[in-house]
Amino acid sequence: MEKKEANAIAEGLLFAAGDEGLTKKQLAKIMELDITYVDEIIDSLISDYQKKNRGITLLQSKDYLHLTTKPEHASYYQRLMDTPQSSRLSQAALETLAIVAYQQPITRTEVEDIRGVKSERPIQTLVARSLIEEVGRKEGVGRPIMFGTTKEFLTYFGLTSIEELPPLPTEVTESDVEQEADLFFERFQEQLDANNER
């Protein structure tokens, strides 16, 4: 495998791994490369990211490598966080929001058990948009954070309380669930779009 291609693949894998990151051993296994070649790839990426024309950098925390933003650009990222969001919520964020709305208080792990996929980023998005918030900690190992909907969530959807959410059907088939979910997400998105246009 050529060095440029290997660098590009490693970069893509690190991006896809997100906050969890990857170890050099994991990269070597996935890319079917010798660990010494992976060391060269990582050194090459680090060198490239140190240039001023690059907006990301490679951070090593314990054995894990993560792609992250550069600290010197932090003021711009803060401006982004402070800017009202007008973009549409992703399907993952809408699914997560629906689960939190109906199952609150709920932990991230419980959301992931229901969705069947990792949900850290959708939860971060929803917290950043003030649609959900931390409402306490669950008793037990690690005392994980529990999430619930916010007053902003109620305002967005014209509700006075969470009890006004439409009831979930009791006897449903898998196709019914998919159809109901699609309709639910469409209504959520329509309401978000309408509020963003105000």
Coordinates of N, CA and C in Angstrom, one line a residue:
M1 N 0.8 -1.2 0.0 CA 0.0 0.0 0.0 C 0.9 1.2 0.0
E2 N 0.6 2.2 -0.9 CA 1.4 3.4 -1.0 C 1.2 4.3 0.2
K3 N 2.2 5.1 0.6 CA 2.2 5.9 1.8 C 1.0 6.9 1.8
K4 N 0.8 7.5 0.7 CA -0.3 8.5 0.6 C -1.7 7.9 0.8
E5 N -1.9 6.7 0.2 CA -3.1 6.0 0.4 C -3.3 5.5 1.8
A6 N -2.2 5.0 2.4 CA -2.2 4.5 3.8 C -2.6 5.7 4.7
N7 N -1.9 6.9 4.5 CA -2.2 8.0 5.3 C -3.7 8.4 5.3
A8 N -4.2 8.4 4.1 CA -5.6 8.8 3.9 C -6.6 7.8 4.6
I9 N -6.3 6.5 4.4 CA -7.1 5.5 5.1 C -7.1 5.6 6.6
A10 N -5.9 5.8 7.1 CA -5.7 5.9 8.6 C -6.4 7.2 9.1
E11 N -6.3 8.3 8.3 CA -7.0 9.5 8.7 C -8.6 9.3 8.7
G12 N -9.1 8.6 7.7 CA -10.5 8.3 7.6 C -10.9 7.4 8.8
L13 N -10.1 6.4 9.1 CA -10.5 5.5 10.2 C -10.5 6.3 11.5
L14 N -9.6 7.1 11.8 CA -9.5 7.9 13.0 C -10.7 8.9 13.1
F15 N -11.1 9.4 12.0 CA -12.3 10.3 11.9 C -13.5 9.5 12.3
A16 N -13.6 8.3 11.6 CA -14.8 7.5 11.8 C -14.9 7.0 13.3
A17 N -13.8 6.8 13.9 CA -13.7 6.3 15.3 C -14.2 7.3 16.3
G18 N -14.2 8.6 15.9 CA -14.7 9.7 16.7 C -14.0 9.8 18.1
D19 N -14.8 10.0 19.1 CA -14.2 10.3 20.4 C -13.5 9.1 21.0
E20 N -13.9 7.9 20.6 CA -13.3 6.7 21.2 C -11.9 6.5 20.7
G21 N -11.6 7.0 19.5 CA -10.2 6.8 19.0 C -9.9 5.4 18.7
L22 N -8.6 5.2 18.2 CA -8.1 3.9 17.9 C -6.7 3.8 18.4
T23 N -6.3 2.6 18.7 CA -4.9 2.3 19.1 C -4.1 2.0 17.8
K24 N -2.8 2.1 17.8 CA -2.0 1.7 16.7 C -2.2 0.2 16.3
K25 N -2.3 -0.6 17.4 CA -2.6 -2.0 17.1 C -3.9 -2.2 16.3
Q26 N -4.9 -1.5 16.7 CA -6.2 -1.6 16.0 C -6.0 -1.1 14.5
L27 N -5.3 0.0 14.3 CA -5.1 0.5 13.0 C -4.3 -0.6 12.2
A28 N -3.3 -1.2 12.8 CA -2.5 -2.2 12.1 C -3.4 -3.4 11.7
K29 N -4.2 -3.8 12.6 CA -5.1 -5.0 12.3 C -6.1 -4.6 11.2
I30 N -6.8 -3.5 11.3 CA -7.8 -3.1 10.3 C -7.2 -2.9 8.9
M31 N -6.0 -2.3 8.9 CA -5.4 -1.9 7.6 C -4.5 -3.1 7.1
E32 N -4.4 -4.1 7.9 CA -3.5 -5.3 7.6 C -2.1 -4.9 7.3
L33 N -1.5 -4.1 8.2 CA -0.2 -3.5 8.0 C 0.7 -3.9 9.2
D34 N 2.0 -3.9 9.0 CA 2.9 -4.1 10.1 C 2.9 -2.8 11.1
I35 N 3.0 -3.1 12.4 CA 2.9 -2.0 13.4 C 4.0 -0.9 13.1
T36 N 5.1 -1.3 12.6 CA 6.2 -0.3 12.4 C 5.8 0.6 11.2
Y37 N 5.0 0.1 10.2 CA 4.6 0.9 9.1 C 3.5 1.9 9.7
V38 N 2.6 1.4 10.6 CA 1.6 2.2 11.2 C 2.3 3.4 12.0
D39 N 3.4 3.1 12.7 CA 4.1 4.1 13.4 C 4.5 5.2 12.4
E40 N 5.0 4.8 11.2 CA 5.5 5.8 10.2 C 4.3 6.6 9.7
I41 N 3.1 6.0 9.5 CA 1.9 6.7 9.1 C 1.5 7.7 10.1
I42 N 1.5 7.3 11.4 CA 1.1 8.2 12.4 C 2.0 9.4 12.5
D43 N 3.3 9.1 12.5 CA 4.3 10.2 12.5 C 4.1 11.2 11.3
S44 N 3.8 10.6 10.2 CA 3.6 11.4 9.0 C 2.3 12.3 9.1
L45 N 1.3 11.7 9.7 CA 0.0 12.5 9.9 C 0.3 13.6 11.0
I46 N 1.0 13.3 12.0 CA 1.3 14.3 13.1 C 2.1 15.5 12.5
S47 N 3.0 15.1 11.6 CA 3.9 16.2 11.0 C 3.0 17.0 10.1
D48 N 2.1 16.4 9.3 CA 1.2 17.2 8.4 C 0.3 18.1 9.2
Y49 N -0.3 17.6 10.3 CA -1.2 18.3 11.1 C -0.6 19.5 11.8
Q50 N 0.7 19.5 11.9 CA 1.4 20.6 12.6 C 1.5 21.8 11.7
K51 N 1.2 21.7 10.5 CA 1.3 22.9 9.5 C 0.2 23.8 9.9
K52 N 0.4 25.1 9.6 CA -0.6 26.1 10.0 C -1.9 26.0 9.1
N53 N -1.7 25.4 8.0 CA -2.9 25.4 7.1 C -3.8 24.2 7.4
R54 N -3.6 23.5 8.5 CA -4.4 22.4 8.9 C -5.2 22.8 10.1
G55 N -6.5 22.4 10.2 CA -7.4 22.8 11.3 C -7.5 21.7 12.3
I56 N -7.0 20.5 12.1 CA -7.1 19.4 13.1 C -5.7 19.0 13.5
T57 N -5.7 18.2 14.5 CA -4.4 17.6 15.0 C -4.7 16.2 15.5
L58 N -3.6 15.5 15.7 CA -3.7 14.1 16.2 C -3.3 14.1 17.7
L59 N -4.2 13.7 18.6 CA -3.9 13.6 20.0 C -3.8 12.2 20.5
Q60 N -2.8 11.9 21.3 CA -2.6 10.6 21.8 C -2.9 10.6 23.3
S61 N -4.0 9.9 23.7 CA -4.4 9.8 25.1 C -4.2 8.4 25.6
K62 N -3.3 8.1 26.5 CA -2.9 6.7 26.8 C -2.5 6.0 25.5
D63 N -3.1 4.9 25.1 CA -2.8 4.2 23.9 C -3.6 4.6 22.7
Y64 N -4.6 5.5 22.9 CA -5.6 5.8 21.9 C -5.3 7.1 21.2
L65 N -5.4 7.0 19.9 CA -5.2 8.2 19.0 C -6.6 8.8 18.6
H66 N -6.7 10.1 18.7 CA -7.9 10.8 18.4 C -7.6 12.0 17.5
L67 N -8.5 12.2 16.5 CA -8.4 13.5 15.7 C -9.2 14.5 16.5
T68 N -8.6 15.7 16.6 CA -9.2 16.7 17.4 C -8.9 18.1 16.8
T69 N -9.6 19.1 17.2 CA -9.3 20.5 16.8 C -8.1 21.0 17.5
K70 N -7.6 22.1 16.9 CA -6.4 22.7 17.5 C -6.8 23.7 18.5
P71 N -6.1 23.7 19.7 CA -6.4 24.6 20.8 C -6.3 26.0 20.4
E72 N -5.4 26.4 19.5 CA -5.2 27.8 19.1 C -6.5 28.4 18.4
H73 N -7.4 27.5 17.9 CA -8.6 28.0 17.2 C -9.8 27.9 18.1
A74 N -9.6 27.7 19.4 CA -10.7 27.5 20.4 C -11.7 28.7 20.3
S75 N -11.3 29.9 20.2 CA -12.2 31.0 20.2 C -13.2 30.9 19.1
Y76 N -12.8 30.4 17.9 CA -13.8 30.2 16.8 C -14.8 29.1 17.1
Y77 N -14.3 28.0 17.7 CA -15.2 26.9 18.1 C -16.3 27.4 19.1
Q78 N -15.8 28.3 20.0 CA -16.7 28.9 21.0 C -17.8 29.7 20.3
R79 N -17.4 30.5 19.3 CA -18.4 31.3 18.5 C -19.4 30.4 17.9
L80 N -18.9 29.2 17.3 CA -19.8 28.3 16.7 C -20.8 27.8 17.7
M81 N -20.4 27.4 18.9 CA -21.3 26.9 19.9 C -22.3 27.9 20.4
D82 N -21.8 29.2 20.4 CA -22.7 30.3 20.8 C -23.7 30.8 19.8
T83 N -23.5 30.3 18.5 CA -24.4 30.7 17.4 C -25.6 29.8 17.4
P84 N -26.8 30.5 17.3 CA -28.0 29.6 17.3 C -28.0 28.7 16.1
Q85 N -28.3 27.4 16.3 CA -28.3 26.4 15.2 C -29.5 26.5 14.4
S86 N -29.4 26.6 13.1 CA -30.5 26.6 12.2 C -30.6 25.3 11.3
S87 N -29.6 24.5 11.4 CA -29.5 23.3 10.6 C -30.5 22.3 11.1
R88 N -30.9 21.4 10.2 CA -31.8 20.3 10.6 C -31.1 19.3 11.5
L89 N -31.9 18.7 12.4 CA -31.4 17.6 13.2 C -31.2 16.3 12.4
S90 N -30.2 15.6 12.6 CA -30.0 14.3 11.9 C -31.0 13.3 12.4
Q91 N -31.1 12.2 11.6 CA -32.0 11.1 12.0 C -31.6 10.6 13.3
A92 N -30.3 10.4 13.5 CA -29.8 9.9 14.8 C -30.2 10.8 16.0
A93 N -30.1 12.1 15.8 CA -30.5 13.0 16.9 C -32.0 13.0 17.1
L94 N -32.8 12.9 16.1 CA -34.3 12.8 16.2 C -34.7 11.5 16.9
E95 N -34.0 10.4 16.6 CA -34.3 9.1 17.2 C -34.0 9.2 18.7
T96 N -32.8 9.8 19.0 CA -32.4 9.9 20.4 C -33.3 10.8 21.2
L97 N -33.7 11.9 20.5 CA -34.7 12.8 21.2 C -36.0 12.2 21.5
A98 N -36.5 11.4 20.6 CA -37.8 10.7 20.8 C -37.6 9.7 22.0
I99 N -36.5 9.0 22.0 CA -36.3 8.0 23.1 C -36.2 8.7 24.5
V100 N -35.5 9.8 24.5 CA -35.3 10.5 25.8 C -36.7 11.1 26.2
A101 N -37.5 11.6 25.2 CA -38.8 12.2 25.6 C -39.7 11.2 26.2
Y102 N -39.7 9.9 25.7 CA -40.6 8.9 26.1 C -40.1 8.1 27.3
Q103 N -38.8 8.0 27.5 CA -38.2 7.1 28.5 C -37.5 7.9 29.6
Q104 N -37.6 9.2 29.6 CA -36.8 9.9 30.6 C -37.3 9.7 32.1
P105 N -36.4 9.8 33.0 CA -34.9 10.0 32.9 C -34.3 8.7 32.4
I106 N -33.3 8.9 31.5 CA -32.6 7.8 30.8 C -31.1 8.1 30.7
T107 N -30.3 7.1 30.8 CA -28.9 7.2 30.6 C -28.5 7.0 29.1
R108 N -27.3 7.5 28.8 CA -26.8 7.3 27.4 C -26.8 5.8 27.0
T109 N -26.3 5.0 28.0 CA -26.2 3.5 27.7 C -27.6 2.9 27.4
E110 N -28.6 3.4 28.2 CA -29.9 2.9 28.0 C -30.5 3.3 26.6
V111 N -30.1 4.6 26.2 CA -30.5 5.0 24.8 C -29.9 4.1 23.8
E112 N -28.6 3.8 24.0 CA -27.8 3.0 23.0 C -28.4 1.6 23.0
D113 N -28.9 1.1 24.1 CA -29.5 -0.3 24.1 C -30.7 -0.3 23.3
I114 N -31.5 0.8 23.3 CA -32.7 0.9 22.5 C -32.4 1.1 21.1
R115 N -31.5 2.0 20.8 CA -31.2 2.3 19.4 C -30.3 1.2 18.7
G116 N -29.5 0.6 19.5 CA -28.6 -0.5 19.0 C -27.3 0.1 18.4
V117 N -27.1 1.4 18.6 CA -25.8 2.0 18.1 C -25.4 3.1 19.1
K118 N -24.1 3.5 19.0 CA -23.6 4.5 19.9 C -24.4 5.8 19.7
S119 N -24.6 6.5 20.8 CA -25.4 7.7 20.8 C -24.8 8.9 21.4
E120 N -23.5 8.9 21.6 CA -22.8 10.0 22.3 C -22.9 11.3 21.5
R121 N -22.7 11.3 20.2 CA -22.8 12.5 19.4 C -24.2 13.1 19.3
P122 N -25.2 12.2 19.1 CA -26.6 12.8 19.1 C -26.9 13.4 20.4
I123 N -26.5 12.8 21.5 CA -26.8 13.4 22.8 C -26.1 14.7 23.0
Q124 N -24.8 14.8 22.6 CA -24.1 16.1 22.6 C -24.8 17.2 21.8
T125 N -25.3 16.8 20.6 CA -26.0 17.8 19.8 C -27.3 18.3 20.5
L126 N -28.1 17.3 21.0 CA -29.3 17.7 21.7 C -29.1 18.6 22.9
V127 N -28.0 18.3 23.7 CA -27.6 19.1 24.9 C -27.2 20.5 24.4
A128 N -26.4 20.6 23.3 CA -26.0 21.9 22.8 C -27.1 22.7 22.3
R129 N -28.2 22.1 21.8 CA -29.4 22.8 21.3 C -30.4 23.0 22.4
S130 N -30.1 22.6 23.6 CA -30.9 22.8 24.8 C -32.3 22.1 24.7
L131 N -32.3 20.9 24.0 CA -33.5 20.1 23.9 C -33.5 19.1 25.0
I132 N -32.3 18.6 25.4 CA -32.3 17.7 26.6 C -31.2 18.2 27.5
E133 N -31.3 17.8 28.8 CA -30.3 18.2 29.8 C -30.1 17.1 30.8
E134 N -29.0 17.3 31.6 CA -28.7 16.4 32.7 C -29.7 16.6 33.8
V135 N -30.4 15.5 34.2 CA -31.4 15.7 35.3 C -31.1 14.9 36.6
G136 N -29.9 14.3 36.6 CA -29.4 13.6 37.8 C -28.5 12.5 37.4
R137 N -28.2 11.7 38.4 CA -27.3 10.5 38.2 C -28.0 9.3 38.7
K138 N -27.8 8.2 38.0 CA -28.4 6.9 38.3 C -27.6 6.2 39.4
E139 N -28.3 5.6 40.4 CA -27.7 4.9 41.4 C -27.0 3.7 40.8
G140 N -25.8 3.3 41.3 CA -25.2 2.1 40.8 C -23.8 2.4 40.4
V141 N -23.2 1.4 39.7 CA -21.8 1.5 39.3 C -21.5 2.7 38.4
G142 N -20.6 3.6 38.7 CA -20.2 4.7 37.9 C -21.2 5.9 37.9
R143 N -22.4 5.7 38.5 CA -23.4 6.7 38.6 C -23.5 7.5 37.3
P144 N -24.0 6.8 36.3 CA -24.1 7.5 35.0 C -25.1 8.6 35.0
I145 N -24.9 9.6 34.1 CA -25.7 10.8 33.9 C -27.1 10.3 33.3
M146 N -28.2 10.9 33.9 CA -29.5 10.6 33.3 C -29.9 11.9 32.6
F147 N -30.6 11.7 31.5 CA -31.0 12.9 30.7 C -32.5 13.0 30.6
G148 N -33.0 14.2 30.5 CA -34.5 14.4 30.3 C -34.6 15.6 29.4
T149 N -35.9 15.8 28.9 CA -36.1 17.0 28.0 C -36.1 18.3 28.8
T150 N -36.0 19.4 28.1 CA -35.9 20.7 28.8 C -37.2 21.5 28.6
K151 N -37.3 22.7 29.2 CA -38.4 23.6 28.9 C -38.4 24.0 27.5
E152 N -37.2 24.2 26.9 CA -37.1 24.6 25.5 C -37.7 23.5 24.6
F153 N -37.5 22.2 25.0 CA -38.2 21.1 24.2 C -39.7 21.3 24.2
L154 N -40.2 21.6 25.4 CA -41.7 21.7 25.5 C -42.1 22.9 24.6
T155 N -41.4 24.0 24.7 CA -41.7 25.2 24.0 C -41.7 25.0 22.5
Y156 N -40.6 24.3 22.0 CA -40.4 24.0 20.6 C -41.6 23.2 20.0
F157 N -42.2 22.3 20.8 CA -43.2 21.4 20.3 C -44.6 21.8 20.8
G158 N -44.7 23.0 21.4 CA -46.0 23.5 21.8 C -46.7 22.7 22.9
L159 N -45.9 22.2 23.8 CA -46.4 21.4 24.9 C -46.3 22.1 26.2
T160 N -47.3 21.9 27.1 CA -47.2 22.5 28.4 C -46.5 21.5 29.4
S161 N -46.6 20.2 29.1 CA -45.9 19.2 29.9 C -45.6 18.0 29.1
I162 N -44.8 17.1 29.6 CA -44.4 15.9 28.9 C -45.5 15.0 28.7
E163 N -46.5 15.1 29.6 CA -47.7 14.2 29.5 C -48.5 14.4 28.3
E164 N -48.3 15.6 27.6 CA -49.0 15.9 26.4 C -48.4 15.2 25.1
L165 N -47.3 14.5 25.3 CA -46.8 13.7 24.1 C -47.8 12.7 23.7
P166 N -48.0 12.5 22.4 CA -48.9 11.5 21.9 C -48.6 10.1 22.5
P167 N -49.6 9.3 22.8 CA -49.3 8.0 23.4 C -48.7 7.0 22.4
L168 N -47.8 6.2 22.8 CA -47.2 5.2 22.0 C -48.2 4.0 21.8
P169 N -48.4 3.5 20.6 CA -49.3 2.4 20.4 C -48.9 1.1 21.2
T170 N -49.9 0.4 21.6 CA -49.6 -0.8 22.5 C -49.3 -2.0 21.7
E171 N -50.1 -2.4 20.7 CA -49.8 -3.6 19.9 C -49.4 -3.2 18.5
V172 N -48.2 -3.4 18.2 CA -47.6 -3.0 16.9 C -46.8 -4.0 16.3
T173 N -46.7 -4.0 14.9 CA -45.8 -4.9 14.2 C -44.5 -4.1 14.0
E174 N -43.5 -4.7 13.5 CA -42.2 -4.1 13.2 C -42.4 -3.0 12.1
S175 N -43.2 -3.2 11.1 CA -43.5 -2.2 10.0 C -44.2 -1.1 10.6
D176 N -45.2 -1.3 11.5 CA -45.9 -0.2 12.2 C -45.0 0.7 13.0
V177 N -44.0 0.1 13.6 CA -43.0 0.8 14.4 C -42.2 1.7 13.5
E178 N -41.8 1.2 12.4 CA -41.0 2.0 11.4 C -41.9 3.2 10.9
Q179 N -43.1 2.9 10.5 CA -44.0 3.9 10.0 C -44.3 5.0 11.0
E180 N -44.6 4.6 12.3 CA -44.8 5.5 13.3 C -43.6 6.4 13.6
A181 N -42.4 5.7 13.6 CA -41.2 6.4 13.9 C -40.9 7.5 12.8
D182 N -41.1 7.1 11.5 CA -40.9 8.0 10.4 C -41.9 9.2 10.6
L183 N -43.2 9.0 10.9 CA -44.1 10.1 11.0 C -43.7 11.0 12.2
F184 N -43.3 10.3 13.3 CA -42.9 11.1 14.5 C -41.7 12.0 14.2
F185 N -40.7 11.4 13.5 CA -39.5 12.2 13.2 C -39.8 13.3 12.2
E186 N -40.7 13.1 11.3 CA -41.2 14.1 10.3 C -41.8 15.3 11.1
R187 N -42.7 14.9 12.0 CA -43.4 16.0 12.8 C -42.4 16.8 13.6
F188 N -41.4 16.1 14.3 CA -40.4 16.8 15.0 C -39.6 17.7 14.1
Q189 N -39.2 17.2 12.9 CA -38.4 18.0 12.0 C -39.2 19.2 11.5
E190 N -40.5 19.0 11.1 CA -41.3 20.1 10.7 C -41.4 21.2 11.7
Q191 N -41.6 20.8 13.0 CA -41.7 21.8 14.0 C -40.4 22.5 14.2
L192 N -39.3 21.8 14.2 CA -37.9 22.4 14.3 C -37.7 23.4 13.2
D193 N -38.1 23.0 12.0 CA -37.9 23.9 10.8 C -38.8 25.2 11.0
A194 N -40.0 25.0 11.4 CA -40.9 26.1 11.6 C -40.4 27.1 12.7
N195 N -39.8 26.5 13.7 CA -39.3 27.4 14.8 C -38.0 28.1 14.3
N196 N -37.2 27.4 13.5 CA -36.0 28.0 13.0 C -36.2 29.2 12.1
E197 N -37.4 29.2 11.4 CA -37.7 30.2 10.4 C -38.3 31.5 11.1
R198 N -38.6 31.3 12.4 CA -39.2 32.5 13.1 C -38.1 33.5 13.4

